Amino acid sequence: MRSLPVWSALLLALACRSVPGSAPRTIVHDIHSFSEPNRVRVTHASLDLTLDFGAREAHGTVELALERHDPMAPLVVDVHDLAIEAVTAKSGTSLVWDLGDEVDRLGQPLTIQLGSRDRSVRIRYRTTARGEAMQWLAPEQTADGKQPYLFTQGQSILTRSWIPLQDSPGVRITYDARVRCPDGLTAVMSAERLGKDSLGAWRFRLDHPIPPYLIALACGRLEFRALSRRCGVWSEPSVIARAEAELADTERMVQAAEKLFGPYRWGRYDLIVLPPSFPFGGMENPTLTFATPTILAGDKSLVALVAHELAHSWSGNLVTNATWSDFWLNEGFTTYCENRIMETLYGRDRAATERVLEIGELEEEMATLEPWQQILRTPLEGHHPDDGFSNVPYTKGALFLSRLEELAGRERWGAFLRGYFDTHAFQSITTQDFLDDLARELPDVYAVVDVALWTAQPGLPADAPRPRTEALTAVDEQVAAWTDGIPPRELSTRGWSTQQWLRFLRGLPQSTTAEQMAVLDEAFGFTRSGNSEILCQWLELAIRHGYGVADSSLERFLHDVGRRKFLRPLYTALAQVNPERAKALYRQNRTRYHSVATSTLDGIVGVKG
Ligand code: BES
Ligand code: ZN
């Protein structure tokens, strides 16, 4: 940040004092944003957009309301792959603006000179084909195949490619929106729905301040089913019945979470099940979780994802990482909270099972990560936030909190958590803020645990809790029996859960042959599995062990599914076993995938768009 002239720092101090109780918090510097929110800060965004499916662009205006802490400073907002057309003051007069040099993957600063009285600016712009936040789908990329579809993905720093604003998680804003789209399509956002206005535009409003990465929009042929008074699900018509059945426990999850973490403060909790090309499992957009259809297994076995995205309503959306280096405050807390919700609804064993599987994945991945990537408070200097994305913020983060719980006792820890969410509600905070809370509220715990080892060093500390669960021990015994030559039909697998099957598949020896794969497949029907997690795990084994019978299933999966978590291991295995085949399959499907997925996969497969 540039240093403030002495007199404007004085003015800032005076301004902070003048309204008792509402002093603007100083926002910590964010290396992934060009904005200077301690000088001029955006507090509200008012969007007015038209969606043009033919041109695959959105165009219109955003009006940004401003708080001016340094009266001489310009407004600086983040822009990435947007076409800026005009910038005006409230009065309509044009303002002088300038787009700075483009920085790789961060975009450009848009600097706007303000008149002394300006308290808002209006930016007219259009999105471009290069912008990464918006994925425009052709009808054949949707479940129903009838209408085009659009969805946005803001996290981590993509919002700037569909809205020019201060795209930093430390800058919280409220927003409202007016969205025009073709007849027959419905627009939904991460906000309260206000219906259609007289001009046929969908209206939205969110009165709680959120970080900009949580502004989200989806538009397509949509149907809605209520799950309870405050919960419901949106999807394309052909998916809605399956979605409704799978997500039937949602209200109970919200109630469990409220008991554990304090009131749900966002009004409604709805989900939208997106078309299969959605690159993530879920995204915690406030009031409206975005979810992949690959969680619809038919038996609720993959609903931990709902518990996870719901938990973000506390950890992440209510209390937000101030910078992307503090990402574990979002995901580690959420993974911990998700597990508590799962335990409440489905019991200790189920929750422990999920945790043990997560630890297995963490340890496997940790061995492949550079030391800096293993650090909870991740040093991201010179890196894009997504370079720090791994199981470390999730599982190592959750294990740190479980360790604290172990030391504090569940009751005191629960009280601490509720206090944490309450004290920092609607704030963006740093790892140090959390550690300060811990030292203050649970000094005995703070004295015992090595917080520097946990938050500032690579590796997994030796005091990480390691739960055990009978359910998985039983699986390991059956894997051993199979390795010893017991035929599959004689193994004790009756009543196994999805999680047990995953453990089984992950435990199969490297030396498994294609013939053995065929025997397993005949007994258990993995190639025909309707469970995406099991199928993906099986297909990876099929690639590695040369089991060609699964080829057509693999090709269909790579064509239909855009979830990065699944595509990454499959293309990695393909590229190792048969690089030419990997390239050929990837070339066939690449345009169907979201940029979030292709930016990971291009490197793995060695193909450039
Ligand atoms: N917020 C994340 C998704 C995300 C993280 C998007 C970083 C962009 C950058 C979301 O809550 C998440 O963690 N989703 C997981 C599922 C979850 C059950 C672990 C996913 O998408 O796989
Ligand atoms: Zn998450």
XYZ file of C-alpha atoms and ligand atoms in Angstrom:
632
model
C 0.000 0.000 0.000
C 1.213 3.528 -0.703
C 1.881 5.590 2.404
C -0.791 8.144 3.225
C 0.050 11.821 3.457
C 0.057 12.878 7.118
C -2.996 15.125 6.842
C -5.147 12.502 5.133
C -4.154 9.947 7.756
C -5.360 12.492 10.293
C -8.619 12.937 8.445
C -8.994 9.170 8.315
C -8.474 8.941 12.066
C -11.056 11.682 12.601
C -13.539 10.010 10.272
C -13.097 6.777 12.177
C -13.792 8.517 15.451
C -16.713 10.555 14.290
C -19.221 7.693 14.189
C -18.777 5.729 17.396
C -18.995 1.996 16.934
C -18.871 2.085 13.154
C -15.204 2.835 12.603
C -14.144 1.262 9.323
C -11.789 -1.615 9.941
C -8.430 -1.293 8.316
C -8.285 -3.879 5.580
C -5.132 -5.986 5.463
C -3.126 -5.791 2.278
C -4.101 -8.391 -0.334
C -1.382 -9.211 -2.890
C -4.021 -10.566 -5.308
C -5.934 -7.307 -5.697
C -4.970 -3.963 -7.200
C -7.520 -2.137 -5.065
C -6.608 0.235 -2.254
C -9.659 -0.079 0.005
C -8.128 1.837 2.894
C -8.164 4.938 0.695
C -11.426 4.516 -1.237
C -13.630 1.538 -0.413
C -16.536 0.022 -2.292
C -19.423 -0.817 0.066
C -22.243 -1.751 -2.312
C -22.577 -2.903 -5.924
C -25.725 -2.367 -7.937
C -25.711 -4.513 -11.062
C -27.825 -4.050 -14.144
C -26.976 -6.727 -16.689
C -28.345 -8.229 -19.870
C -27.362 -11.791 -20.717
C -26.801 -12.299 -24.418
C -26.639 -16.061 -24.994
C -26.075 -15.625 -28.720
C -22.977 -13.485 -28.246
C -22.041 -15.267 -25.014
C -21.570 -12.028 -23.176
C -23.132 -9.998 -20.417
C -23.356 -6.249 -20.799
C -24.691 -3.393 -18.745
C -23.609 -1.363 -15.762
C -22.487 -1.632 -12.197
C -22.884 1.246 -9.799
C -20.389 1.146 -6.941
C -21.131 3.006 -3.686
C -18.005 4.406 -2.073
C -16.561 5.233 1.305
C -13.797 7.786 0.899
C -11.146 7.585 3.576
C -8.523 9.517 1.629
C -10.361 12.378 -0.113
C -7.593 12.842 -2.684
C -7.303 9.201 -3.701
C -8.745 7.736 -6.880
C -10.926 4.628 -6.858
C -9.009 1.533 -7.931
C -10.944 -1.590 -8.917
C -9.885 -4.948 -10.338
C -10.679 -5.849 -13.922
C -9.804 -8.990 -15.857
C -10.782 -9.539 -19.487
C -13.598 -6.972 -19.367
C -14.335 -4.347 -21.991
C -14.804 -1.067 -20.103
C -16.981 1.343 -22.092
C -17.655 4.353 -19.885
C -17.342 5.586 -16.322
C -19.693 8.243 -14.984
C -20.516 9.984 -11.728
C -24.008 9.936 -10.234
C -24.774 13.189 -12.065
C -24.009 11.475 -15.353
C -20.801 13.386 -16.024
C -17.938 11.353 -17.393
C -15.034 10.574 -15.126
C -11.433 10.174 -16.183
C -10.305 6.559 -16.021
C -7.307 4.519 -16.979
C -6.595 0.801 -17.348
C -3.151 -0.147 -16.053
C -0.810 -2.816 -17.373
C -2.084 -6.368 -17.343
C -0.468 -8.638 -14.768
C -0.516 -12.355 -15.537
C -3.622 -14.046 -14.076
C -4.499 -11.002 -11.919
C -5.895 -8.715 -14.604
C -5.564 -4.948 -14.562
C -6.195 -2.042 -12.204
C -8.937 0.320 -13.365
C -8.166 3.703 -11.817
C -10.980 6.255 -11.691
C -10.442 9.922 -10.791
C -13.209 11.090 -8.477
C -14.749 14.525 -8.075
C -14.696 15.872 -4.530
C -18.386 15.107 -4.004
C -18.600 11.730 -5.700
C -19.936 8.987 -3.457
C -20.576 6.507 -6.246
C -19.500 5.703 -9.784
C -21.229 3.887 -12.602
C -19.195 1.655 -14.923
C -20.591 0.555 -18.291
C -18.922 -2.630 -19.528
C -19.232 -5.936 -21.284
C -17.729 -9.311 -20.531
C -15.494 -11.027 -23.094
C -14.989 -14.595 -24.272
C -11.690 -14.756 -22.389
C -13.309 -13.976 -19.025
C -13.102 -17.015 -16.760
C -15.972 -16.467 -14.313
C -18.796 -17.089 -16.760
C -19.332 -20.480 -18.304
C -21.801 -20.363 -21.192
C -23.161 -23.793 -22.052
C -24.732 -24.891 -25.293
C -27.988 -26.836 -24.886
C -26.178 -30.154 -25.455
C -23.989 -29.459 -22.416
C -27.020 -29.378 -20.109
C -28.937 -32.253 -18.572
C -32.088 -31.605 -20.613
C -30.370 -30.521 -23.808
C -33.113 -27.980 -24.565
C -31.851 -24.519 -23.652
C -28.494 -22.805 -23.130
C -27.240 -22.241 -19.630
C -24.947 -19.805 -17.841
C -23.320 -19.944 -14.449
C -20.628 -17.902 -12.757
C -17.811 -18.952 -10.446
C -16.175 -16.172 -8.438
C -13.764 -17.910 -6.085
C -10.970 -17.207 -5.832
C -10.248 -14.160 -8.026
C -12.615 -14.576 -10.964
C -15.381 -12.132 -10.013
C -13.288 -9.358 -11.608
C -13.872 -11.049 -14.973
C -17.629 -10.443 -14.796
C -17.922 -7.411 -12.497
C -15.390 -4.605 -12.137
C -14.964 -4.173 -8.376
C -12.512 -4.432 -5.485
C -12.064 -8.152 -5.773
C -10.494 -8.911 -2.422
C -12.013 -11.101 0.316
C -11.236 -8.333 2.816
C -13.595 -5.895 1.047
C -17.130 -6.817 2.073
C -20.023 -5.397 0.108
C -23.777 -5.702 -0.125
C -25.325 -5.952 -3.575
C -28.465 -5.791 -5.615
C -29.014 -6.808 -9.192
C -31.294 -6.584 -12.161
C -30.731 -9.338 -14.724
C -32.389 -9.607 -18.140
C -32.390 -12.963 -19.903
C -34.400 -14.635 -22.698
C -37.975 -15.751 -21.999
C -38.216 -19.304 -20.746
C -35.016 -19.024 -18.705
C -34.872 -18.316 -14.985
C -32.069 -16.358 -13.303
C -31.031 -17.101 -9.717
C -28.355 -15.441 -7.587
C -26.619 -15.700 -4.220
C -29.165 -13.250 -2.806
C -32.789 -12.763 -1.897
C -35.059 -13.189 -4.913
C -37.364 -10.254 -5.522
C -39.125 -11.605 -8.615
C -39.427 -9.965 -12.022
C -39.852 -6.227 -12.445
C -42.242 -4.575 -14.873
C -39.582 -4.595 -17.581
C -39.108 -8.345 -17.313
C -35.793 -8.281 -15.432
C -35.116 -10.604 -12.491
C -34.409 -8.664 -9.293
C -32.170 -9.616 -6.361
C -30.824 -8.076 -3.192
C -28.405 -9.144 -0.473
C -28.280 -6.916 2.596
C -25.475 -8.787 4.355
C -21.941 -7.694 3.459
C -20.057 -10.458 1.659
C -16.674 -10.818 -0.011
C -17.005 -10.316 -3.788
C -16.088 -13.910 -4.629
C -19.525 -14.903 -3.317
C -21.533 -12.920 -5.862
C -22.958 -15.604 -8.126
C -25.466 -15.999 -10.927
C -26.971 -18.947 -12.751
C -29.470 -18.835 -15.586
C -31.109 -21.667 -17.444
C -34.243 -23.733 -17.765
C -34.907 -24.179 -14.056
C -37.457 -25.721 -11.787
C -37.760 -25.373 -8.014
C -38.868 -27.807 -5.295
C -39.268 -26.836 -1.655
C -37.485 -29.098 0.842
C -38.762 -27.237 3.916
C -40.000 -23.758 4.749
C -36.564 -22.201 4.273
C -34.796 -24.802 2.121
C -35.292 -25.810 -1.479
C -33.581 -27.020 -4.614
C -33.310 -25.704 -8.184
C -32.320 -27.769 -11.186
C -33.237 -28.526 -14.753
C -36.631 -30.264 -14.915
C -35.233 -33.705 -15.767
C -33.074 -33.713 -12.633
C -35.433 -32.161 -10.087
C -37.016 -35.336 -8.713
C -33.660 -37.001 -8.101
C -32.299 -33.808 -6.562
C -35.279 -33.442 -4.256
C -34.935 -37.005 -2.977
C -31.173 -36.851 -2.508
C -31.274 -33.559 -0.617
C -34.190 -34.412 1.661
C -32.015 -34.121 4.811
C -31.040 -30.503 4.147
C -33.346 -28.888 6.725
C -32.111 -31.287 9.412
C -28.563 -30.322 8.508
C -29.345 -26.618 8.944
C -30.911 -27.328 12.327
C -27.907 -29.390 13.418
C -25.545 -26.648 12.280
C -27.500 -23.972 14.156
C -27.218 -25.986 17.358
C -23.502 -26.368 16.890
C -22.479 -22.986 15.502
C -25.227 -20.439 16.254
C -28.109 -18.993 14.230
C -28.275 -19.343 10.442
C -28.217 -15.683 9.430
C -28.896 -15.729 5.708
C -32.644 -16.286 5.502
C -33.112 -19.056 2.950
C -30.798 -21.994 2.318
C -31.349 -23.284 -1.206
C -29.210 -25.370 -3.536
C -28.938 -25.425 -7.282
C -27.852 -28.636 -8.972
C -25.923 -27.415 -12.006
C -25.192 -29.127 -15.306
C -22.403 -31.737 -15.089
C -19.705 -29.423 -16.457
C -19.637 -27.475 -13.174
C -15.921 -27.694 -12.289
C -16.349 -28.066 -8.525
C -18.227 -30.357 -6.202
C -19.891 -27.441 -4.546
C -19.596 -23.694 -4.115
C -20.971 -21.994 -1.035
C -22.681 -19.040 -2.676
C -24.749 -17.402 0.097
C -28.429 -18.419 0.268
C -27.801 -20.664 -2.777
C -25.176 -23.405 -2.778
C -24.052 -24.392 -6.287
C -23.610 -28.179 -6.559
C -22.478 -30.751 -9.085
C -25.016 -33.368 -10.191
C -22.361 -36.013 -9.471
C -23.511 -36.004 -5.823
C -26.848 -37.503 -6.890
C -25.972 -41.125 -6.111
C -29.526 -42.180 -5.311
C -28.764 -43.179 -1.727
C -27.659 -39.909 -0.047
C -24.154 -41.366 0.285
C -22.452 -38.220 -1.012
C -24.360 -35.572 0.969
C -21.290 -34.685 3.052
C -20.867 -32.133 0.287
C -24.102 -30.430 1.356
C -22.941 -30.430 4.980
C -19.714 -28.843 3.743
C -21.244 -26.052 1.667
C -23.838 -25.376 4.364
C -21.087 -25.114 7.012
C -19.550 -22.323 4.915
C -22.580 -20.243 5.930
C -20.597 -19.834 9.175
C -16.970 -20.518 8.237
C -16.232 -18.613 5.061
C -19.340 -16.573 4.425
C -19.972 -15.166 7.917
C -16.299 -15.178 8.963
C -14.112 -14.923 5.877
C -10.410 -15.328 5.159
C -9.003 -11.805 4.872
C -6.515 -12.895 2.226
C -6.052 -16.087 0.194
C -3.080 -16.965 2.398
C -5.638 -17.481 5.182
C -7.741 -19.816 3.003
C -7.539 -22.560 5.646
C -9.745 -20.352 7.874
C -12.451 -20.966 5.262
C -11.815 -24.575 4.298
C -10.221 -26.056 7.418
C -12.979 -24.683 9.646
C -15.575 -25.828 7.129
C -14.158 -29.340 6.878
C -14.201 -29.530 10.668
C -17.774 -28.173 10.859
C -18.945 -30.445 8.019
C -17.753 -33.425 10.047
C -19.647 -32.267 13.128
C -22.850 -31.948 11.081
C -22.323 -35.413 9.582
C -21.777 -36.832 13.043
C -25.007 -35.281 14.318
C -27.090 -36.617 11.439
C -25.486 -39.957 10.651
C -23.462 -40.909 13.720
C -19.872 -41.051 14.953
C -18.791 -43.906 12.767
C -19.839 -42.285 9.520
C -18.087 -39.049 10.481
C -14.917 -40.873 11.576
C -14.939 -42.869 8.338
C -15.050 -39.717 6.217
C -12.225 -38.237 8.289
C -9.983 -41.299 7.974
C -10.413 -41.270 4.185
C -9.558 -37.569 4.117
C -6.384 -38.170 6.130
C -5.359 -40.886 3.672
C -5.763 -38.471 0.773
C -3.897 -35.734 2.627
C -0.901 -37.929 3.340
C -0.758 -39.201 -0.199
C -0.928 -35.696 -1.627
C 1.387 -34.113 0.932
C 4.241 -36.222 -0.406
C 3.847 -34.481 -3.786
C 3.612 -30.905 -2.518
C 6.341 -28.335 -2.166
C 7.072 -27.258 1.421
C 5.353 -23.867 1.026
C 2.148 -25.582 -0.112
C 2.059 -27.612 3.100
C 1.841 -24.524 5.311
C -1.601 -23.585 6.649
C -0.937 -19.856 6.519
C 0.263 -20.231 2.954
C 2.985 -17.876 1.684
C 1.493 -17.004 -1.725
C 3.950 -14.294 -2.801
C 4.491 -14.825 -6.532
C 1.653 -17.347 -6.755
C -1.968 -17.396 -7.827
C -4.314 -18.290 -4.933
C -5.267 -21.532 -6.676
C -1.600 -22.669 -6.593
C -2.104 -23.101 -2.856
C -5.178 -25.287 -3.362
C -4.759 -28.821 -1.983
C -5.994 -31.007 0.857
C -3.709 -29.071 3.209
C -6.048 -26.131 3.974
C -8.964 -28.584 4.198
C -7.751 -31.609 6.106
C -4.655 -30.337 7.900
C -6.767 -27.312 8.878
C -9.568 -29.516 10.211
C -7.081 -31.692 12.089
C -5.613 -28.618 13.785
C -9.081 -27.691 15.033
C -9.808 -31.267 16.106
C -6.562 -31.189 18.083
C -7.697 -27.975 19.798
C -11.053 -29.588 20.541
C -9.295 -32.603 22.012
C -7.351 -30.331 24.371
C -10.195 -28.000 25.295
C -12.920 -30.611 25.606
C -15.934 -30.621 23.333
C -18.070 -28.312 25.424
C -15.544 -25.515 25.885
C -14.481 -25.825 22.264
C -18.098 -25.561 21.125
C -18.566 -22.402 23.167
C -15.360 -20.994 21.683
C -16.569 -21.698 18.150
C -19.961 -20.071 18.674
C -18.192 -17.052 20.196
C -15.793 -16.914 17.232
C -18.618 -16.894 14.685
C -20.543 -14.326 16.676
C -17.657 -11.921 17.382
C -16.423 -11.939 13.804
C -19.776 -12.194 12.060
C -19.597 -10.413 8.681
C -15.885 -9.749 9.118
C -12.836 -10.879 7.169
C -10.036 -11.993 9.462
C -6.479 -13.339 9.387
C -4.867 -16.444 10.859
C -3.319 -14.169 13.489
C -6.766 -12.876 14.492
C -7.850 -16.458 15.108
C -4.707 -17.245 17.103
C -5.237 -14.085 19.198
C -8.776 -15.283 20.001
C -7.463 -18.668 20.959
C -4.797 -17.219 23.262
C -7.400 -14.999 24.921
C -10.306 -17.445 25.229
C -8.526 -20.767 25.740
C -5.129 -19.798 27.216
C -4.475 -23.255 28.660
C -4.962 -24.835 25.231
C -2.876 -22.169 23.549
C -0.052 -22.852 25.991
C 0.046 -26.558 25.147
C -0.370 -26.688 21.392
C 2.479 -25.613 19.109
C 0.538 -23.081 17.028
C 3.618 -22.032 15.071
C 4.292 -25.638 14.093
C 0.673 -26.086 13.001
C 0.184 -22.827 11.115
C 3.615 -21.775 9.874
C 5.496 -25.009 9.131
C 5.176 -27.694 6.443
C 4.201 -31.281 7.247
C 1.604 -32.799 9.527
C 2.419 -32.393 13.249
C 2.750 -35.591 15.267
C -0.089 -34.619 17.613
C -2.660 -34.659 14.760
C -5.629 -36.746 15.940
C -5.911 -40.073 14.119
C -9.376 -41.519 14.469
C -9.946 -45.222 13.858
C -13.068 -46.851 12.656
C -14.150 -50.469 12.638
C -15.873 -50.020 9.325
C -12.592 -49.334 7.536
C -10.553 -51.868 9.493
C -13.042 -54.471 8.270
C -12.425 -53.358 4.699
C -8.661 -53.574 5.094
C -9.095 -57.181 6.251
C -11.050 -58.012 3.121
C -8.445 -56.375 0.890
C -5.847 -58.572 2.607
C -8.044 -61.635 2.060
C -8.385 -60.804 -1.650
C -4.627 -60.326 -1.949
C -4.231 -63.754 -0.341
C -6.327 -65.275 -3.111
C -9.861 -65.425 -1.682
C -12.304 -64.985 -4.623
C -14.384 -61.788 -4.607
C -17.713 -63.501 -4.054
C -16.405 -65.007 -0.842
C -15.351 -61.640 0.625
C -17.579 -60.132 3.341
C -18.830 -57.007 1.632
C -22.517 -57.161 2.464
C -24.010 -53.776 3.337
C -20.827 -51.837 2.601
C -21.171 -48.063 2.368
C -19.782 -45.962 -0.482
C -16.946 -44.932 1.822
C -16.067 -48.580 2.488
C -16.015 -49.342 -1.229
C -13.706 -46.392 -1.797
C -11.365 -47.727 0.858
C -11.450 -51.138 -0.811
C -10.582 -49.766 -4.233
C -7.823 -47.535 -2.857
C -6.344 -50.491 -1.006
C -5.955 -52.765 -4.054
C -2.301 -53.586 -4.717
C -0.315 -51.897 -7.491
C 0.301 -55.340 -8.983
C -3.420 -55.940 -9.718
C -3.765 -57.352 -13.248
C -6.382 -56.709 -15.915
C -7.666 -60.266 -15.369
C -8.124 -59.594 -11.653
C -9.921 -56.352 -12.495
C -12.309 -58.361 -14.674
C -13.034 -60.775 -11.822
C -13.719 -57.914 -9.411
C -15.899 -56.169 -11.983
C -17.933 -59.275 -12.582
C -18.569 -59.696 -8.864
C -19.229 -56.074 -7.953
C -20.228 -54.294 -11.190
C -17.937 -51.298 -10.723
C -17.947 -50.271 -14.393
C -21.721 -49.851 -14.193
C -21.678 -47.988 -10.858
C -24.038 -45.019 -10.665
C -21.950 -43.587 -7.863
C -19.544 -41.005 -9.302
C -16.927 -41.376 -6.547
C -16.765 -45.158 -6.884
C -16.853 -45.016 -10.666
C -14.061 -42.445 -10.861
C -11.879 -44.454 -8.498
C -12.547 -47.587 -10.542
C -11.854 -45.904 -13.868
C -8.505 -44.674 -12.607
C -7.605 -48.263 -11.686
C -8.867 -49.449 -15.057
C -6.477 -47.046 -16.790
C -3.528 -48.002 -14.610
C -4.092 -51.751 -14.850
C -4.991 -51.849 -18.545
C -8.605 -52.978 -18.071
C -9.985 -52.054 -21.489
C -13.541 -53.238 -20.799
C -14.087 -49.952 -18.944
C -13.014 -47.828 -21.938
C -16.465 -46.815 -23.126
C -17.532 -45.995 -19.582
C -14.379 -43.893 -19.196
C -15.001 -42.057 -22.448
C -18.594 -41.284 -21.474
C -17.469 -40.023 -18.061
C -14.814 -37.724 -19.544
C -17.402 -36.398 -21.982
C -20.197 -35.806 -19.471
C -18.459 -34.707 -16.274
C -16.483 -31.480 -15.844
C -15.677 -31.783 -12.153
C -11.964 -31.087 -11.768
C -11.581 -33.393 -8.777
C -12.503 -36.348 -11.051
C -10.829 -35.196 -14.240
C -7.466 -34.577 -12.643
C -6.698 -38.172 -11.494
C -8.167 -39.671 -14.669
C -6.134 -37.535 -17.057
C -3.059 -37.898 -14.838
C -3.322 -41.685 -15.073
C -4.010 -41.530 -18.821
C -1.048 -39.239 -19.429
C 1.252 -41.589 -17.523
C 0.040 -44.775 -19.186
C -0.639 -43.558 -22.714
C 0.119 -39.877 -23.366
C -1.210 -39.955 -26.927
C -4.563 -41.338 -25.842
C -4.715 -38.756 -23.057
C -4.156 -35.980 -25.603
C -6.699 -37.367 -28.037
C -9.443 -37.724 -25.410
C -8.648 -34.338 -23.939
C -8.787 -32.645 -27.351
C -12.233 -34.153 -27.920
C -13.606 -32.811 -24.648
C -11.638 -29.707 -23.809
C -14.216 -27.174 -25.004
C -16.785 -28.777 -22.714
C -14.712 -28.091 -19.597
C -14.625 -24.945 -17.473
C -11.448 -22.830 -17.555
C -10.892 -23.723 -13.894
C -10.538 -27.331 -15.028
C -8.608 -26.701 -18.253
C -6.058 -24.506 -16.496
C -5.179 -27.528 -14.341
C -5.537 -30.162 -17.065
C -3.619 -28.411 -19.871
C -0.412 -28.895 -17.914
C -1.163 -32.501 -16.989
C -1.996 -33.597 -20.520
C 0.445 -31.271 -22.255
C -2.122 -29.648 -24.551
C -2.655 -25.953 -25.109
C -6.064 -24.682 -26.137
N -15.194 -23.108 -1.739
C -14.883 -24.403 -2.207
C -14.651 -24.464 -3.695
C -13.504 -23.601 -4.184
C -12.319 -23.501 -3.496
C -13.640 -22.903 -5.362
C -11.292 -22.696 -3.981
C -12.619 -22.098 -5.846
C -11.434 -21.993 -5.152
C -15.982 -25.411 -1.841
O -16.551 -25.173 -0.602
C -15.368 -26.776 -1.768
O -14.476 -26.965 -0.966
N -15.841 -27.711 -2.596
C -15.347 -29.067 -2.630
C -16.298 -30.018 -1.987
C -16.094 -30.231 -0.533
C -17.062 -31.304 -0.023
C -14.688 -30.578 -0.134
C -15.264 -29.486 -4.083
O -15.703 -28.727 -4.946
O -14.745 -30.555 -4.359
Zn -15.271 -25.520 0.999
